[in-house]
């Protein structure tokens, strides 16, 4: 099983996200992450979906999404041809010495401290999904209270798509 990034340019209509997500649910496809954002055209939005499966599932997802009335364009994005980024926030329970150790790890991985108190520290990190996986693995030895990831957003390095 692999992770595939799918990018869909859709009409910015009420309910379009519900129709896209129900398409996955009805067919038993698992969504690993899902992000939606406006484009420069207020009538269009970009949906980025990471789906787990094999090439058959990828092919079916692309075909089924292309059938949706609101779907203008749907493509599989190969991460070798695109910039793929994700952001995470992680809150740690930490005293002063632990916060210093967490800051040292943050310096290595270009993460930023966004808030801290006497007994906690919150960091923000962005990068490729695999970079975030590595960072989260490294900091898993600290006392993580809560974490949240945004999901992947991607953009081709060339002029393949517009809006």
PDB file of N, CA, C and O in Angstrom, residues 88-162:
ATOM      1  N   UNK A  88       2.672  21.022  11.195  1.00  0.00           N
ATOM      2  CA  UNK A  88       2.232  20.371  12.431  1.00  0.00           C
ATOM      3  C   UNK A  88       2.458  21.297  13.619  1.00  0.00           C
ATOM      4  O   UNK A  88       3.412  22.077  13.641  1.00  0.00           O
ATOM      5  N   UNK A  89       1.560  21.211  14.578  1.00  0.00           N
ATOM      6  CA  UNK A  89       1.713  21.850  15.878  1.00  0.00           C
ATOM      7  C   UNK A  89       1.824  20.733  16.910  1.00  0.00           C
ATOM      8  O   UNK A  89       1.062  19.769  16.856  1.00  0.00           O
ATOM      9  N   UNK A  90       2.779  20.866  17.820  1.00  0.00           N
ATOM     10  CA  UNK A  90       2.967  19.840  18.848  1.00  0.00           C
ATOM     11  C   UNK A  90       3.113  20.538  20.197  1.00  0.00           C
ATOM     12  O   UNK A  90       3.923  21.455  20.350  1.00  0.00           O
ATOM     13  N   UNK A  91       2.298  20.091  21.179  1.00  0.00           N
ATOM     14  CA  UNK A  91       2.364  20.637  22.537  1.00  0.00           C
ATOM     15  C   UNK A  91       2.982  19.587  23.461  1.00  0.00           C
ATOM     16  O   UNK A  91       2.558  18.434  23.480  1.00  0.00           O
ATOM     17  N   UNK A  92       4.001  20.005  24.189  1.00  0.00           N
ATOM     18  CA  UNK A  92       4.712  19.129  25.113  1.00  0.00           C
ATOM     19  C   UNK A  92       4.500  19.600  26.540  1.00  0.00           C
ATOM     20  O   UNK A  92       4.506  20.803  26.802  1.00  0.00           O
ATOM     21  N   UNK A  93       4.361  18.657  27.475  1.00  0.00           N
ATOM     22  CA  UNK A  93       4.458  18.965  28.901  1.00  0.00           C
ATOM     23  C   UNK A  93       5.948  18.957  29.188  1.00  0.00           C
ATOM     24  O   UNK A  93       6.637  17.976  28.920  1.00  0.00           O
ATOM     25  N   UNK A  94       6.468  20.086  29.702  1.00  0.00           N
ATOM     26  CA  UNK A  94       7.920  20.175  29.860  1.00  0.00           C
ATOM     27  C   UNK A  94       8.295  21.209  30.902  1.00  0.00           C
ATOM     28  O   UNK A  94       7.767  22.323  30.897  1.00  0.00           O
ATOM     29  N   UNK A  95       9.236  20.825  31.770  1.00  0.00           N
ATOM     30  CA  UNK A  95       9.805  21.803  32.697  1.00  0.00           C
ATOM     31  C   UNK A  95      10.920  22.552  31.953  1.00  0.00           C
ATOM     32  O   UNK A  95      11.141  22.338  30.753  1.00  0.00           O
ATOM     33  N   UNK A  96      11.635  23.416  32.649  1.00  0.00           N
ATOM     34  CA  UNK A  96      12.636  24.279  32.001  1.00  0.00           C
ATOM     35  C   UNK A  96      13.727  23.470  31.297  1.00  0.00           C
ATOM     36  O   UNK A  96      14.099  23.789  30.157  1.00  0.00           O
ATOM     37  N   UNK A  97      14.227  22.413  31.917  1.00  0.00           N
ATOM     38  CA  UNK A  97      15.306  21.636  31.283  1.00  0.00           C
ATOM     39  C   UNK A  97      14.796  20.863  30.061  1.00  0.00           C
ATOM     40  O   UNK A  97      15.490  20.763  29.054  1.00  0.00           O
ATOM     41  N   UNK A  98      13.578  20.341  30.147  1.00  0.00           N
ATOM     42  CA  UNK A  98      13.004  19.633  28.991  1.00  0.00           C
ATOM     43  C   UNK A  98      12.728  20.599  27.838  1.00  0.00           C
ATOM     44  O   UNK A  98      12.905  20.256  26.677  1.00  0.00           O
ATOM     45  N   UNK A  99      12.271  21.811  28.168  1.00  0.00           N
ATOM     46  CA  UNK A  99      12.022  22.812  27.115  1.00  0.00           C
ATOM     47  C   UNK A  99      13.311  23.139  26.377  1.00  0.00           C
ATOM     48  O   UNK A  99      13.315  23.290  25.153  1.00  0.00           O
ATOM     49  N   UNK A 100      14.427  23.220  27.103  1.00  0.00           N
ATOM     50  CA  UNK A 100      15.719  23.469  26.447  1.00  0.00           C
ATOM     51  C   UNK A 100      16.087  22.322  25.511  1.00  0.00           C
ATOM     52  O   UNK A 100      16.574  22.552  24.407  1.00  0.00           O
ATOM     53  N   UNK A 101      15.860  21.090  25.940  1.00  0.00           N
ATOM     54  CA  UNK A 101      16.157  19.935  25.091  1.00  0.00           C
ATOM     55  C   UNK A 101      15.261  19.935  23.846  1.00  0.00           C
ATOM     56  O   UNK A 101      15.723  19.647  22.735  1.00  0.00           O
ATOM     57  N   UNK A 102      14.002  20.286  24.019  1.00  0.00           N
ATOM     58  CA  UNK A 102      13.069  20.360  22.882  1.00  0.00           C
ATOM     59  C   UNK A 102      13.513  21.467  21.924  1.00  0.00           C
ATOM     60  O   UNK A 102      13.489  21.280  20.703  1.00  0.00           O
ATOM     61  N   UNK A 103      13.933  22.610  22.456  1.00  0.00           N
ATOM     62  CA  UNK A 103      14.424  23.702  21.607  1.00  0.00           C
ATOM     63  C   UNK A 103      15.630  23.260  20.774  1.00  0.00           C
ATOM     64  O   UNK A 103      15.763  23.634  19.616  1.00  0.00           O
ATOM     65  N   UNK A 104      16.522  22.468  21.355  1.00  0.00           N
ATOM     66  CA  UNK A 104      17.689  21.967  20.615  1.00  0.00           C
ATOM     67  C   UNK A 104      17.260  21.092  19.444  1.00  0.00           C
ATOM     68  O   UNK A 104      17.794  21.221  18.337  1.00  0.00           O
ATOM     69  N   UNK A 105      16.287  20.228  19.661  1.00  0.00           N
ATOM     70  CA  UNK A 105      15.772  19.391  18.569  1.00  0.00           C
ATOM     71  C   UNK A 105      15.102  20.282  17.518  1.00  0.00           C
ATOM     72  O   UNK A 105      15.273  20.081  16.311  1.00  0.00           O
ATOM     73  N   UNK A 106      14.368  21.287  17.977  1.00  0.00           N
ATOM     74  CA  UNK A 106      13.705  22.217  17.048  1.00  0.00           C
ATOM     75  C   UNK A 106      14.729  22.925  16.164  1.00  0.00           C
ATOM     76  O   UNK A 106      14.486  23.122  14.969  1.00  0.00           O
ATOM     77  N   UNK A 107      15.855  23.316  16.734  1.00  0.00           N
ATOM     78  CA  UNK A 107      16.895  23.973  15.942  1.00  0.00           C
ATOM     79  C   UNK A 107      17.412  23.057  14.831  1.00  0.00           C
ATOM     80  O   UNK A 107      17.644  23.504  13.709  1.00  0.00           O
ATOM     81  N   UNK A 108      17.575  21.796  15.131  1.00  0.00           N
ATOM     82  CA  UNK A 108      18.069  20.832  14.140  1.00  0.00           C
ATOM     83  C   UNK A 108      17.071  20.672  12.995  1.00  0.00           C
ATOM     84  O   UNK A 108      17.455  20.578  11.829  1.00  0.00           O
ATOM     85  N   UNK A 109      15.761  20.663  13.317  1.00  0.00           N
ATOM     86  CA  UNK A 109      14.726  20.402  12.313  1.00  0.00           C
ATOM     87  C   UNK A 109      14.013  21.665  11.822  1.00  0.00           C
ATOM     88  O   UNK A 109      12.978  21.578  11.159  1.00  0.00           O
ATOM     89  N   UNK A 110      14.534  22.819  12.138  1.00  0.00           N
ATOM     90  CA  UNK A 110      13.952  24.103  11.721  1.00  0.00           C
ATOM     91  C   UNK A 110      12.509  24.273  12.175  1.00  0.00           C
ATOM     92  O   UNK A 110      11.674  24.824  11.455  1.00  0.00           O
ATOM     93  N   UNK A 111      12.216  23.789  13.346  1.00  0.00           N
ATOM     94  CA  UNK A 111      10.901  23.992  13.947  1.00  0.00           C
ATOM     95  C   UNK A 111      10.945  25.265  14.786  1.00  0.00           C
ATOM     96  O   UNK A 111      12.018  25.703  15.206  1.00  0.00           O
ATOM     97  N   UNK A 112       9.786  25.861  15.026  1.00  0.00           N
ATOM     98  CA  UNK A 112       9.712  27.120  15.760  1.00  0.00           C
ATOM     99  C   UNK A 112       8.884  26.968  17.019  1.00  0.00           C
ATOM    100  O   UNK A 112       7.825  26.340  17.005  1.00  0.00           O
ATOM    101  N   UNK A 113       9.340  27.582  18.092  1.00  0.00           N
ATOM    102  CA  UNK A 113       8.551  27.646  19.314  1.00  0.00           C
ATOM    103  C   UNK A 113       7.516  28.745  19.111  1.00  0.00           C
ATOM    104  O   UNK A 113       7.867  29.882  18.797  1.00  0.00           O
ATOM    105  N   UNK A 114       6.230  28.412  19.282  1.00  0.00           N
ATOM    106  CA  UNK A 114       5.175  29.408  19.076  1.00  0.00           C
ATOM    107  C   UNK A 114       4.542  29.858  20.380  1.00  0.00           C
ATOM    108  O   UNK A 114       3.928  30.921  20.437  1.00  0.00           O
ATOM    109  N   UNK A 115       4.717  29.050  21.443  1.00  0.00           N
ATOM    110  CA  UNK A 115       4.186  29.430  22.741  1.00  0.00           C
ATOM    111  C   UNK A 115       4.843  28.561  23.810  1.00  0.00           C
ATOM    112  O   UNK A 115       5.210  27.422  23.546  1.00  0.00           O
ATOM    113  N   UNK A 116       4.981  29.141  25.002  1.00  0.00           N
ATOM    114  CA  UNK A 116       5.474  28.330  26.108  1.00  0.00           C
ATOM    115  C   UNK A 116       5.051  28.949  27.426  1.00  0.00           C
ATOM    116  O   UNK A 116       4.775  30.132  27.519  1.00  0.00           O
ATOM    117  N   UNK A 117       4.961  28.084  28.416  1.00  0.00           N
ATOM    118  CA  UNK A 117       4.619  28.504  29.777  1.00  0.00           C
ATOM    119  C   UNK A 117       5.552  27.796  30.735  1.00  0.00           C
ATOM    120  O   UNK A 117       6.562  27.206  30.324  1.00  0.00           O
ATOM    121  N   UNK A 118       5.211  27.816  32.009  1.00  0.00           N
ATOM    122  CA  UNK A 118       6.065  27.188  33.017  1.00  0.00           C
ATOM    123  C   UNK A 118       6.160  25.676  32.849  1.00  0.00           C
ATOM    124  O   UNK A 118       7.161  25.076  33.209  1.00  0.00           O
ATOM    125  N   UNK A 119       5.095  25.057  32.317  1.00  0.00           N
ATOM    126  CA  UNK A 119       5.078  23.599  32.257  1.00  0.00           C
ATOM    127  C   UNK A 119       4.730  23.037  30.872  1.00  0.00           C
ATOM    128  O   UNK A 119       4.361  21.881  30.734  1.00  0.00           O
ATOM    129  N   UNK A 120       4.814  23.865  29.834  1.00  0.00           N
ATOM    130  CA  UNK A 120       4.524  23.389  28.479  1.00  0.00           C
ATOM    131  C   UNK A 120       5.313  24.194  27.457  1.00  0.00           C
ATOM    132  O   UNK A 120       5.811  25.279  27.733  1.00  0.00           O
ATOM    133  N   UNK A 121       5.370  23.631  26.246  1.00  0.00           N
ATOM    134  CA  UNK A 121       5.942  24.329  25.092  1.00  0.00           C
ATOM    135  C   UNK A 121       5.200  23.843  23.856  1.00  0.00           C
ATOM    136  O   UNK A 121       4.875  22.656  23.742  1.00  0.00           O
ATOM    137  N   UNK A 122       4.880  24.755  22.955  1.00  0.00           N
ATOM    138  CA  UNK A 122       4.204  24.409  21.697  1.00  0.00           C
ATOM    139  C   UNK A 122       5.134  24.784  20.555  1.00  0.00           C
ATOM    140  O   UNK A 122       5.647  25.904  20.514  1.00  0.00           O
ATOM    141  N   UNK A 123       5.332  23.851  19.642  1.00  0.00           N
ATOM    142  CA  UNK A 123       6.189  24.107  18.488  1.00  0.00           C
ATOM    143  C   UNK A 123       5.378  23.957  17.203  1.00  0.00           C
ATOM    144  O   UNK A 123       4.355  23.282  17.165  1.00  0.00           O
ATOM    145  N   UNK A 124       5.884  24.610  16.170  1.00  0.00           N
ATOM    146  CA  UNK A 124       5.318  24.528  14.827  1.00  0.00           C
ATOM    147  C   UNK A 124       6.432  24.078  13.894  1.00  0.00           C
ATOM    148  O   UNK A 124       7.564  24.576  13.984  1.00  0.00           O
ATOM    149  N   UNK A 125       6.105  23.154  13.007  1.00  0.00           N
ATOM    150  CA  UNK A 125       7.085  22.700  12.026  1.00  0.00           C
ATOM    151  C   UNK A 125       6.368  22.488  10.698  1.00  0.00           C
ATOM    152  O   UNK A 125       5.219  22.060  10.661  1.00  0.00           O
ATOM    153  N   UNK A 126       7.041  22.840   9.615  1.00  0.00           N
ATOM    154  CA  UNK A 126       6.486  22.567   8.289  1.00  0.00           C
ATOM    155  C   UNK A 126       7.563  21.909   7.441  1.00  0.00           C
ATOM    156  O   UNK A 126       8.758  22.130   7.646  1.00  0.00           O
ATOM    157  N   UNK A 127       7.114  21.106   6.506  1.00  0.00           N
ATOM    158  CA  UNK A 127       8.024  20.405   5.618  1.00  0.00           C
ATOM    159  C   UNK A 127       7.280  19.328   4.858  1.00  0.00           C
ATOM    160  O   UNK A 127       6.043  19.311   4.838  1.00  0.00           O
ATOM    161  N   UNK A 128       8.025  18.452   4.249  1.00  0.00           N
ATOM    162  CA  UNK A 128       7.390  17.341   3.553  1.00  0.00           C
ATOM    163  C   UNK A 128       6.796  16.389   4.586  1.00  0.00           C
ATOM    164  O   UNK A 128       7.228  16.371   5.742  1.00  0.00           O
ATOM    165  N   UNK A 129       5.809  15.593   4.208  1.00  0.00           N
ATOM    166  CA  UNK A 129       5.241  14.639   5.159  1.00  0.00           C
ATOM    167  C   UNK A 129       6.288  13.719   5.779  1.00  0.00           C
ATOM    168  O   UNK A 129       6.239  13.447   6.984  1.00  0.00           O
ATOM    169  N   UNK A 130       7.256  13.276   4.994  1.00  0.00           N
ATOM    170  CA  UNK A 130       8.282  12.384   5.553  1.00  0.00           C
ATOM    171  C   UNK A 130       9.176  13.128   6.544  1.00  0.00           C
ATOM    172  O   UNK A 130       9.608  12.545   7.544  1.00  0.00           O
ATOM    173  N   UNK A 131       9.447  14.414   6.306  1.00  0.00           N
ATOM    174  CA  UNK A 131      10.232  15.202   7.263  1.00  0.00           C
ATOM    175  C   UNK A 131       9.486  15.336   8.590  1.00  0.00           C
ATOM    176  O   UNK A 131      10.087  15.237   9.663  1.00  0.00           O
ATOM    177  N   UNK A 132       8.187  15.555   8.520  1.00  0.00           N
ATOM    178  CA  UNK A 132       7.391  15.643   9.745  1.00  0.00           C
ATOM    179  C   UNK A 132       7.347  14.303  10.470  1.00  0.00           C
ATOM    180  O   UNK A 132       7.417  14.253  11.690  1.00  0.00           O
ATOM    181  N   UNK A 133       7.235  13.217   9.710  1.00  0.00           N
ATOM    182  CA  UNK A 133       7.257  11.883  10.321  1.00  0.00           C
ATOM    183  C   UNK A 133       8.546  11.663  11.102  1.00  0.00           C
ATOM    184  O   UNK A 133       8.523  11.162  12.224  1.00  0.00           O
ATOM    185  N   UNK A 134       9.677  12.041  10.507  1.00  0.00           N
ATOM    186  CA  UNK A 134      10.969  11.874  11.175  1.00  0.00           C
ATOM    187  C   UNK A 134      11.025  12.731  12.440  1.00  0.00           C
ATOM    188  O   UNK A 134      11.418  12.258  13.515  1.00  0.00           O
ATOM    189  N   UNK A 135      10.631  13.998  12.331  1.00  0.00           N
ATOM    190  CA  UNK A 135      10.646  14.886  13.499  1.00  0.00           C
ATOM    191  C   UNK A 135       9.785  14.324  14.620  1.00  0.00           C
ATOM    192  O   UNK A 135      10.215  14.267  15.780  1.00  0.00           O
ATOM    193  N   UNK A 136       8.567  13.902  14.292  1.00  0.00           N
ATOM    194  CA  UNK A 136       7.668  13.376  15.322  1.00  0.00           C
ATOM    195  C   UNK A 136       8.215  12.102  15.953  1.00  0.00           C
ATOM    196  O   UNK A 136       8.006  11.849  17.137  1.00  0.00           O
ATOM    197  N   UNK A 137       8.923  11.322  15.173  1.00  0.00           N
ATOM    198  CA  UNK A 137       9.568  10.126  15.718  1.00  0.00           C
ATOM    199  C   UNK A 137      10.666  10.508  16.713  1.00  0.00           C
ATOM    200  O   UNK A 137      10.788   9.920  17.792  1.00  0.00           O
ATOM    201  N   UNK A 138      11.448  11.521  16.364  1.00  0.00           N
ATOM    202  CA  UNK A 138      12.544  11.969  17.234  1.00  0.00           C
ATOM    203  C   UNK A 138      12.006  12.536  18.551  1.00  0.00           C
ATOM    204  O   UNK A 138      12.549  12.254  19.624  1.00  0.00           O
ATOM    205  N   UNK A 139      10.931  13.318  18.486  1.00  0.00           N
ATOM    206  CA  UNK A 139      10.415  13.947  19.702  1.00  0.00           C
ATOM    207  C   UNK A 139       9.441  13.055  20.475  1.00  0.00           C
ATOM    208  O   UNK A 139       8.935  13.454  21.518  1.00  0.00           O
ATOM    209  N   UNK A 140       9.197  11.858  19.999  1.00  0.00           N
ATOM    210  CA  UNK A 140       8.237  10.970  20.670  1.00  0.00           C
ATOM    211  C   UNK A 140       8.688  10.569  22.072  1.00  0.00           C
ATOM    212  O   UNK A 140       7.864  10.135  22.876  1.00  0.00           O
ATOM    213  N   UNK A 141       9.966  10.729  22.367  1.00  0.00           N
ATOM    214  CA  UNK A 141      10.463  10.414  23.716  1.00  0.00           C
ATOM    215  C   UNK A 141      10.089  11.488  24.738  1.00  0.00           C
ATOM    216  O   UNK A 141      10.174  11.245  25.936  1.00  0.00           O
ATOM    217  N   UNK A 142       9.710  12.670  24.261  1.00  0.00           N
ATOM    218  CA  UNK A 142       9.259  13.725  25.163  1.00  0.00           C
ATOM    219  C   UNK A 142       7.776  13.491  25.469  1.00  0.00           C
ATOM    220  O   UNK A 142       7.093  12.719  24.792  1.00  0.00           O
ATOM    221  N   UNK A 143       7.265  14.196  26.457  1.00  0.00           N
ATOM    222  CA  UNK A 143       5.873  14.032  26.879  1.00  0.00           C
ATOM    223  C   UNK A 143       4.952  14.888  25.997  1.00  0.00           C
ATOM    224  O   UNK A 143       4.694  16.053  26.302  1.00  0.00           O
ATOM    225  N   UNK A 144       4.475  14.304  24.906  1.00  0.00           N
ATOM    226  CA  UNK A 144       3.581  15.012  23.981  1.00  0.00           C
ATOM    227  C   UNK A 144       2.163  14.988  24.548  1.00  0.00           C
ATOM    228  O   UNK A 144       1.601  13.922  24.797  1.00  0.00           O
ATOM    229  N   UNK A 145       1.606  16.182  24.730  1.00  0.00           N
ATOM    230  CA  UNK A 145       0.235  16.314  25.230  1.00  0.00           C
ATOM    231  C   UNK A 145      -0.750  16.221  24.076  1.00  0.00           C
ATOM    232  O   UNK A 145      -1.791  15.575  24.169  1.00  0.00           O
ATOM    233  N   UNK A 146      -0.394  16.894  22.992  1.00  0.00           N
ATOM    234  CA  UNK A 146      -1.321  17.001  21.859  1.00  0.00           C
ATOM    235  C   UNK A 146      -0.525  17.322  20.608  1.00  0.00           C
ATOM    236  O   UNK A 146       0.505  17.995  20.670  1.00  0.00           O
ATOM    237  N   UNK A 147      -1.011  16.821  19.469  1.00  0.00           N
ATOM    238  CA  UNK A 147      -0.403  17.205  18.194  1.00  0.00           C
ATOM    239  C   UNK A 147      -1.491  17.283  17.134  1.00  0.00           C
ATOM    240  O   UNK A 147      -2.534  16.629  17.239  1.00  0.00           O
ATOM    241  N   UNK A 148      -1.225  18.095  16.126  1.00  0.00           N
ATOM    242  CA  UNK A 148      -2.170  18.270  15.028  1.00  0.00           C
ATOM    243  C   UNK A 148      -1.393  18.535  13.750  1.00  0.00           C
ATOM    244  O   UNK A 148      -0.458  19.338  13.747  1.00  0.00           O
ATOM    245  N   UNK A 149      -1.797  17.833  12.671  1.00  0.00           N
ATOM    246  CA  UNK A 149      -1.166  18.030  11.361  1.00  0.00           C
ATOM    247  C   UNK A 149      -2.201  18.560  10.383  1.00  0.00           C
ATOM    248  O   UNK A 149      -3.368  18.187  10.443  1.00  0.00           O
ATOM    249  N   UNK A 150      -1.742  19.403   9.465  1.00  0.00           N
ATOM    250  CA  UNK A 150      -2.677  20.044   8.539  1.00  0.00           C
ATOM    251  C   UNK A 150      -3.120  19.149   7.397  1.00  0.00           C
ATOM    252  O   UNK A 150      -4.183  19.342   6.837  1.00  0.00           O
ATOM    253  N   UNK A 151      -2.297  18.234   6.978  1.00  0.00           N
ATOM    254  CA  UNK A 151      -2.545  17.497   5.744  1.00  0.00           C
ATOM    255  C   UNK A 151      -1.701  18.111   4.649  1.00  0.00           C
ATOM    256  O   UNK A 151      -1.234  19.244   4.747  1.00  0.00           O
ATOM    257  N   UNK A 152      -1.510  17.366   3.610  1.00  0.00           N
ATOM    258  CA  UNK A 152      -0.609  17.765   2.527  1.00  0.00           C
ATOM    259  C   UNK A 152      -1.260  18.801   1.625  1.00  0.00           C
ATOM    260  O   UNK A 152      -2.446  18.710   1.309  1.00  0.00           O
ATOM    261  N   UNK A 153      -0.472  19.760   1.206  1.00  0.00           N
ATOM    262  CA  UNK A 153      -0.845  20.623   0.097  1.00  0.00           C
ATOM    263  C   UNK A 153       0.310  20.558  -0.893  1.00  0.00           C
ATOM    264  O   UNK A 153       1.465  20.396  -0.504  1.00  0.00           O
ATOM    265  N   UNK A 154      -0.010  20.585  -2.173  1.00  0.00           N
ATOM    266  CA  UNK A 154       1.012  20.356  -3.196  1.00  0.00           C
ATOM    267  C   UNK A 154       0.805  21.276  -4.387  1.00  0.00           C
ATOM    268  O   UNK A 154      -0.315  21.686  -4.689  1.00  0.00           O
ATOM    269  N   UNK A 155       1.919  21.552  -5.060  1.00  0.00           N
ATOM    270  CA  UNK A 155       1.889  22.383  -6.259  1.00  0.00           C
ATOM    271  C   UNK A 155       2.999  21.903  -7.198  1.00  0.00           C
ATOM    272  O   UNK A 155       4.114  21.690  -6.773  1.00  0.00           O
ATOM    273  N   UNK A 156       2.618  21.726  -8.463  1.00  0.00           N
ATOM    274  CA  UNK A 156       3.619  21.317  -9.461  1.00  0.00           C
ATOM    275  C   UNK A 156       4.720  22.355  -9.579  1.00  0.00           C
ATOM    276  O   UNK A 156       4.481  23.546  -9.412  1.00  0.00           O
ATOM    277  N   UNK A 157       5.910  21.896  -9.889  1.00  0.00           N
ATOM    278  CA  UNK A 157       7.062  22.780 -10.060  1.00  0.00           C
ATOM    279  C   UNK A 157       7.026  23.488 -11.414  1.00  0.00           C
ATOM    280  O   UNK A 157       7.730  24.452 -11.618  1.00  0.00           O
ATOM    281  N   UNK A 158       6.218  22.998 -12.338  1.00  0.00           N
ATOM    282  CA  UNK A 158       6.143  23.612 -13.664  1.00  0.00           C
ATOM    283  C   UNK A 158       4.766  24.258 -13.876  1.00  0.00           C
ATOM    284  O   UNK A 158       4.001  24.410 -12.929  1.00  0.00           O
ATOM    285  N   UNK A 159       4.423  24.585 -15.105  1.00  0.00           N
ATOM    286  CA  UNK A 159       3.183  25.316 -15.408  1.00  0.00           C
ATOM    287  C   UNK A 159       2.032  24.413 -15.789  1.00  0.00           C
ATOM    288  O   UNK A 159       1.195  24.787 -16.610  1.00  0.00           O
ATOM    289  N   UNK A 160       1.930  23.226 -15.220  1.00  0.00           N
ATOM    290  CA  UNK A 160       0.884  22.274 -15.619  1.00  0.00           C
ATOM    291  C   UNK A 160      -0.524  22.744 -15.331  1.00  0.00           C
ATOM    292  O   UNK A 160      -1.440  22.441 -16.062  1.00  0.00           O
ATOM    293  N   UNK A 161      -0.755  23.400 -14.200  1.00  0.00           N
ATOM    294  CA  UNK A 161      -2.111  23.798 -13.858  1.00  0.00           C
ATOM    295  C   UNK A 161      -2.172  25.284 -13.618  1.00  0.00           C
ATOM    296  O   UNK A 161      -1.187  25.932 -13.307  1.00  0.00           O
ATOM    297  N   UNK A 162      -3.353  25.817 -13.773  1.00  0.00           N
ATOM    298  CA  UNK A 162      -3.597  27.219 -13.488  1.00  0.00           C
ATOM    299  C   UNK A 162      -4.826  27.307 -12.613  1.00  0.00           C
ATOM    300  O   UNK A 162      -5.856  26.718 -12.913  1.00  0.00           O
TER     301      UNK A 162
END
